[in-house]
Amino acid sequence: MGGMTRLAPRRPAPAIALAIGAAMLLAGPPSALAAPAPFAPWIDGTAASEPEMQVQAIDADTFVIRQSVKTNFEAPFLYLLFGKTGALLIDTGAGGLKVRPTIERVIAQWRAAHGGRPVHLTVAHSHSHGDHHAGDDEFAGRADTTLVGLKPADVAAAFHVASWPNGEGRIDLGGRVIAVIPTPGHENAHAMYYDAKTQLLFSGDMLYPGRLYVPVNHFAEFRDSAHRLAAFAKTHPIRALLGAHIEMTTTPGRDYPMEAPVHASEHSLALPPSAIAELVATVDRMGETPVRDARADFIVFPVPPRP
């Protein structure tokens, strides 16, 4: 990763790469809604060995963390956001490694850059599937930490969503308010997180460059969430969507095989805000019966009924 500086100490744990600097996304003021610059190449399994986790900075207070496909084929993305008094971690990985050391290192270095300022950590999730909360136990009992539960009622209570799923929640990190948007369908407790500071939408497994799995018995909920998301986007400027995986290649409409151990020629992580309207149009065309529909940047992918 040429040209990148390291956030970690001079001798970081060899299994972790904290690659920061070249991935600065905020090329202009957020009000300009400029398209984000590409990230530096992500760890993708193509090298003989790669670090277990990689961190890139969006700005000095916003970090994207990728888990290696060599530790788990899901290779999920985690997000860590800082305000003046709090930090929000979205997801804790798919297992096969320890995620807390990487998170602690980023927190420690952020605090060092802010005079040792303490921050309360909230550990939340895009949803309750196992590849997004496998590391939760690492944070249980951590001082000055809130670990949000995995059920819709837990998410609603933690973020003050008055009416799930039609309400909207929030968390104030201290001068940085994150909106929490219930988006069930892929999973009952699925939620997206919108950051007005960067105008980025952290979109979980509902909308990302990959297979958007929709249980056929929850398709109506998924479609309703797509419309709810579109309504939110009409009143909130969105620069890009950052999801929880990359499963698409650079060839439009082509994904990797299931459980692929290597992601050569990987699609970019960020999706443009126009993907929201495309998702709405795609699911609306299906009527009441979902069918597999491969678009250039994502695939609506029905799966058997789930609870």
XYZ file of N, CA and C in Angstrom, residues 67-195:
387
model
N -12.185 -6.669 7.717
C -11.693 -7.954 8.189
C -11.220 -8.772 6.992
N -10.095 -9.439 7.139
C -9.523 -10.211 6.047
C -10.406 -11.378 5.644
N -10.521 -11.600 4.345
C -11.244 -12.759 3.824
C -10.537 -14.046 4.234
N -9.271 -13.963 4.591
C -8.538 -15.141 5.034
C -8.928 -15.564 6.448
N -9.543 -14.676 7.204
C -10.025 -15.026 8.537
C -11.474 -15.467 8.506
N -12.243 -14.949 7.548
C -13.642 -15.334 7.362
C -14.072 -14.892 5.970
N -14.720 -15.784 5.223
C -15.065 -15.481 3.838
C -15.980 -14.278 3.697
N -16.672 -13.898 4.770
C -17.579 -12.745 4.697
C -16.807 -11.430 4.522
N -15.580 -11.363 5.028
C -14.733 -10.172 4.915
C -15.513 -8.882 5.167
N -16.167 -8.759 6.329
C -17.043 -7.597 6.549
C -16.268 -6.322 6.828
N -17.000 -5.217 6.701
C -16.493 -3.891 7.049
C -17.139 -3.435 8.349
N -16.331 -2.802 9.202
C -16.775 -2.197 10.446
C -16.510 -0.705 10.343
N -17.222 0.076 11.135
C -17.069 1.527 11.091
C -16.947 2.071 12.513
N -16.016 3.006 12.693
C -15.772 3.617 13.995
C -15.801 5.127 13.833
N -16.757 5.783 14.519
C -16.984 7.217 14.388
C -16.778 7.876 15.746
N -16.113 9.032 15.760
C -15.843 9.758 16.995
C -16.528 11.113 17.007
N -17.064 11.470 18.168
C -17.478 12.833 18.454
C -16.616 13.368 19.580
N -17.037 14.456 20.192
C -16.231 15.061 21.243
C -16.230 14.230 22.525
N -17.323 13.507 22.769
C -17.426 12.769 24.029
C -17.716 11.285 23.855
N -17.998 10.856 22.644
C -18.355 9.464 22.442
C -17.853 8.922 21.120
N -17.867 7.607 21.028
C -17.501 6.913 19.792
C -18.550 5.843 19.518
N -18.803 5.601 18.242
C -19.761 4.587 17.825
C -19.048 3.570 16.960
N -19.097 2.303 17.366
C -18.584 1.199 16.564
C -19.773 0.464 15.967
N -19.806 0.376 14.643
C -20.880 -0.333 13.952
C -20.342 -1.693 13.527
N -20.818 -2.740 14.186
C -20.487 -4.145 13.955
C -19.157 -4.540 14.596
N -19.037 -5.849 14.869
C -17.836 -6.361 15.535
C -17.250 -7.569 14.811
N -17.552 -7.729 13.543
C -16.870 -8.730 12.748
C -17.535 -10.088 12.702
N -16.906 -10.975 11.923
C -17.483 -12.280 11.615
C -16.820 -13.426 12.359
N -15.882 -13.127 13.246
C -15.192 -14.182 13.968
C -13.947 -14.627 13.222
N -13.216 -15.515 13.861
C -11.970 -15.993 13.283
C -10.768 -15.148 13.649
N -10.972 -14.143 14.482
C -9.897 -13.244 14.914
C -10.391 -12.430 16.102
N -9.481 -11.674 16.713
C -9.837 -10.724 17.763
C -9.908 -9.335 17.133
N -11.059 -8.669 17.288
C -11.202 -7.332 16.703
C -10.887 -6.221 17.700
N -11.021 -6.496 18.983
C -10.864 -5.418 19.963
C -9.482 -4.779 19.949
N -8.385 -5.537 19.785
C -7.076 -4.863 19.768
C -6.978 -3.773 18.704
N -7.537 -3.998 17.535
C -7.509 -2.975 16.490
C -8.341 -1.765 16.901
N -9.527 -2.019 17.431
C -10.400 -0.921 17.850
C -9.734 -0.116 18.964
N -9.154 -0.812 19.923
C -8.503 -0.119 21.038
C -7.339 0.728 20.537
N -6.611 0.222 19.561
C -5.465 0.982 19.050
C -5.927 2.283 18.393
N -7.007 2.206 17.606
C -7.516 3.416 16.963
C -8.043 4.392 18.014
N -8.767 3.879 19.009
C -9.286 4.745 20.069
C -8.139 5.414 20.819
N -7.120 4.643 21.169
C -5.992 5.195 21.926
C -5.288 6.292 21.139
N -5.129 6.092 19.863
C -4.429 7.106 19.078
C -5.309 8.326 18.821
N -6.626 8.115 18.699
C -7.526 9.265 18.595
C -7.474 10.074 19.894
N -7.524 9.384 21.024
C -7.479 10.085 22.303
C -6.161 10.833 22.475
N -5.061 10.218 22.073
C -3.766 10.881 22.194
C -3.719 12.160 21.379
N -4.407 12.169 20.251
C -4.454 13.362 19.410
C -5.392 14.423 19.959
N -6.154 14.065 21.003
C -7.108 14.999 21.600
C -6.841 15.176 23.091
N -5.584 15.175 23.449
C -5.212 15.460 24.828
C -5.630 14.414 25.831
N -5.823 13.175 25.397
C -6.229 12.107 26.304
C -7.692 12.142 26.669
N -8.483 12.868 25.898
C -9.914 13.028 26.191
C -10.609 11.669 26.271
N -11.361 11.396 27.331
C -12.102 10.128 27.409
C -13.292 10.137 26.459
N -13.639 8.978 25.949
C -14.815 8.851 25.091
C -15.585 7.608 25.506
N -16.906 7.750 25.561
C -17.771 6.605 25.840
C -17.996 5.844 24.541
N -17.741 4.546 24.553
C -17.888 3.730 23.353
C -19.249 3.054 23.331
N -19.986 3.245 22.233
C -21.215 2.507 21.997
C -20.960 1.495 20.887
N -21.193 0.230 21.187
C -21.009 -0.849 20.219
C -22.389 -1.245 19.707
N -22.642 -0.977 18.449
C -23.942 -1.257 17.846
C -23.739 -2.141 16.621
N -24.821 -2.390 15.893
C -24.767 -3.338 14.791
C -25.639 -2.879 13.634
N -25.240 -3.278 12.444
C -26.139 -3.081 11.307
C -27.330 -4.025 11.428
N -27.097 -5.230 11.945
C -28.170 -6.194 12.174
C -27.596 -7.371 12.940
N -28.435 -8.384 13.192
C -28.055 -9.419 14.157
C -27.501 -10.690 13.543
N -27.228 -10.727 12.249
C -26.593 -11.923 11.691
C -25.191 -12.091 12.268
N -24.769 -13.345 12.402
C -23.560 -13.654 13.145
C -22.290 -13.039 12.607
N -22.250 -12.735 11.306
C -21.023 -12.152 10.745
C -20.892 -10.674 11.049
N -21.785 -10.148 11.905
C -21.714 -8.732 12.275
C -21.626 -8.507 13.785
N -21.710 -9.586 14.554
C -21.609 -9.403 16.011
C -20.747 -10.467 16.680
N -19.921 -11.165 15.908
C -19.124 -12.243 16.480
C -18.138 -11.747 17.536
N -17.736 -10.488 17.445
C -16.783 -9.950 18.399
C -17.396 -9.259 19.604
N -18.694 -9.362 19.772
C -19.352 -8.658 20.878
C -18.784 -9.019 22.244
N -18.510 -10.308 22.443
C -18.039 -10.730 23.756
C -16.730 -10.047 24.154
N -15.954 -9.612 23.185
C -14.703 -8.924 23.485
C -14.938 -7.583 24.174
N -16.128 -7.011 23.968
C -16.429 -5.694 24.531
C -17.313 -5.777 25.772
N -17.809 -6.972 26.078
C -18.620 -7.143 27.285
C -17.758 -6.858 28.503
N -18.227 -5.981 29.367
C -17.480 -5.625 30.559
C -16.439 -4.556 30.357
N -16.263 -4.078 29.123
C -15.308 -2.987 28.894
C -15.806 -1.728 29.589
N -14.917 -1.029 30.262
C -15.293 0.181 30.985
C -15.804 1.248 30.028
N -16.745 2.046 30.504
C -17.267 3.186 29.753
C -17.756 2.770 28.363
N -18.509 1.664 28.333
C -18.963 1.100 27.066
C -20.419 0.658 27.169
N -21.188 0.932 26.122
C -22.545 0.420 25.991
C -22.581 -0.566 24.842
N -23.025 -1.787 25.117
C -23.156 -2.813 24.090
C -24.634 -2.968 23.772
N -25.027 -2.545 22.580
C -26.435 -2.566 22.182
C -26.850 -3.996 21.840
N -28.052 -4.375 22.260
C -28.562 -5.707 21.980
C -28.908 -5.913 20.520
N -29.364 -7.121 20.197
C -29.524 -7.537 18.810
C -30.968 -7.596 18.327
N -31.916 -7.335 19.198
C -33.327 -7.394 18.809
C -33.836 -6.000 18.453
N -34.898 -5.921 17.641
C -35.449 -4.602 17.315
C -35.744 -3.756 18.541
N -36.283 -4.379 19.584
C -36.591 -3.615 20.798
C -35.332 -3.063 21.443
N -34.230 -3.816 21.378
C -32.959 -3.348 21.942
C -32.445 -2.130 21.183
N -32.504 -2.207 19.862
C -32.019 -1.101 19.031
C -32.901 0.129 19.245
N -34.217 -0.080 19.277
C -35.142 1.029 19.475
C -34.902 1.710 20.817
N -34.678 0.917 21.865
C -34.454 1.493 23.190
C -33.132 2.244 23.255
N -32.098 1.677 22.654
C -30.771 2.299 22.734
C -30.711 3.634 22.018
N -31.454 3.750 20.911
C -31.352 4.953 20.083
C -32.637 5.779 20.082
N -33.539 5.460 21.008
C -34.755 6.258 21.226
C -35.628 6.326 19.959
N -35.837 5.155 19.357
C -36.763 5.062 18.227
C -38.158 4.866 18.812
N -39.005 5.863 18.663
C -40.313 5.828 19.317
C -41.214 4.754 18.736
N -41.114 4.522 17.431
C -41.989 3.551 16.780
C -41.181 2.781 15.738
N -40.853 1.533 16.046
C -40.103 0.695 15.109
C -41.077 0.049 14.125
N -40.845 0.079 12.828
C -39.676 0.614 12.153
C -39.889 1.989 11.529
N -41.007 2.632 11.851
C -41.339 3.876 11.153
C -40.758 5.122 11.798
N -40.177 4.983 12.961
C -39.544 6.124 13.604
C -38.090 6.247 13.192
N -37.434 7.205 13.794
C -36.009 7.441 13.524
C -35.299 7.669 14.849
N -34.165 7.018 15.031
C -33.409 7.174 16.259
C -32.218 8.093 16.076
N -31.473 8.271 17.155
C -30.303 9.132 17.084
C -29.363 8.792 18.224
N -28.091 9.111 18.024
C -27.110 9.056 19.092
C -26.205 10.256 18.922
N -26.022 10.993 20.016
C -25.181 12.189 20.018
C -23.822 11.811 20.590
N -22.804 11.877 19.744
C -21.449 11.544 20.167
C -20.705 12.748 20.721
N -21.410 13.857 20.839
C -20.795 15.100 21.291
C -20.454 15.962 20.099
N -21.416 16.793 19.686
C -21.223 17.623 18.503
C -21.304 16.862 17.201
N -21.688 15.624 17.265
C -21.834 14.783 16.066
C -23.008 13.835 16.295
N -24.125 14.159 15.679
C -25.339 13.377 15.864
C -25.493 12.392 14.708
N -25.663 11.130 15.037
C -25.848 10.073 14.052
C -27.310 9.668 14.065
N -27.944 9.712 12.898
C -29.322 9.261 12.777
C -29.343 7.750 12.586
N -30.325 7.099 13.196
C -30.477 5.649 13.103
C -31.799 5.366 12.403
N -31.720 4.685 11.253
C -32.890 4.466 10.403
C -33.249 2.991 10.412
N -34.362 2.590 11.014
C -34.762 1.184 10.966
C -35.034 0.751 9.529
N -34.429 -0.357 9.130
C -34.593 -0.867 7.762
C -34.729 -2.388 7.780
N -35.739 -2.929 8.464
C -35.897 -4.386 8.493
C -36.276 -4.934 7.123
N -36.088 -6.215 6.976
C -36.383 -6.899 5.721
C -35.319 -7.950 5.485
N -34.077 -7.505 5.317
C -32.966 -8.457 5.271
C -32.906 -9.209 6.592
N -33.132 -8.488 7.683
C -33.169 -9.051 9.035
C -34.002 -8.110 9.885
N -34.675 -8.649 10.913
C -35.685 -7.875 11.640
C -35.142 -6.630 12.331
N -33.883 -6.683 12.795
C -33.316 -5.556 13.541
C -32.377 -4.716 12.694
N -32.420 -4.875 11.378
C -31.496 -4.134 10.525
C -31.724 -2.629 10.657
N -30.612 -1.888 10.719
C -30.681 -0.430 10.793
C -29.517 0.161 10.002
N -29.738 1.344 9.458
C -28.687 2.117 8.817
C -28.347 3.313 9.692
N -27.139 3.842 9.517
C -26.657 4.958 10.326
C -26.231 6.077 9.383
N -26.790 7.267 9.595
C -26.485 8.418 8.745
C -25.730 9.461 9.539
N -24.597 9.875 8.990
C -23.743 10.870 9.627
C -23.851 12.184 8.863
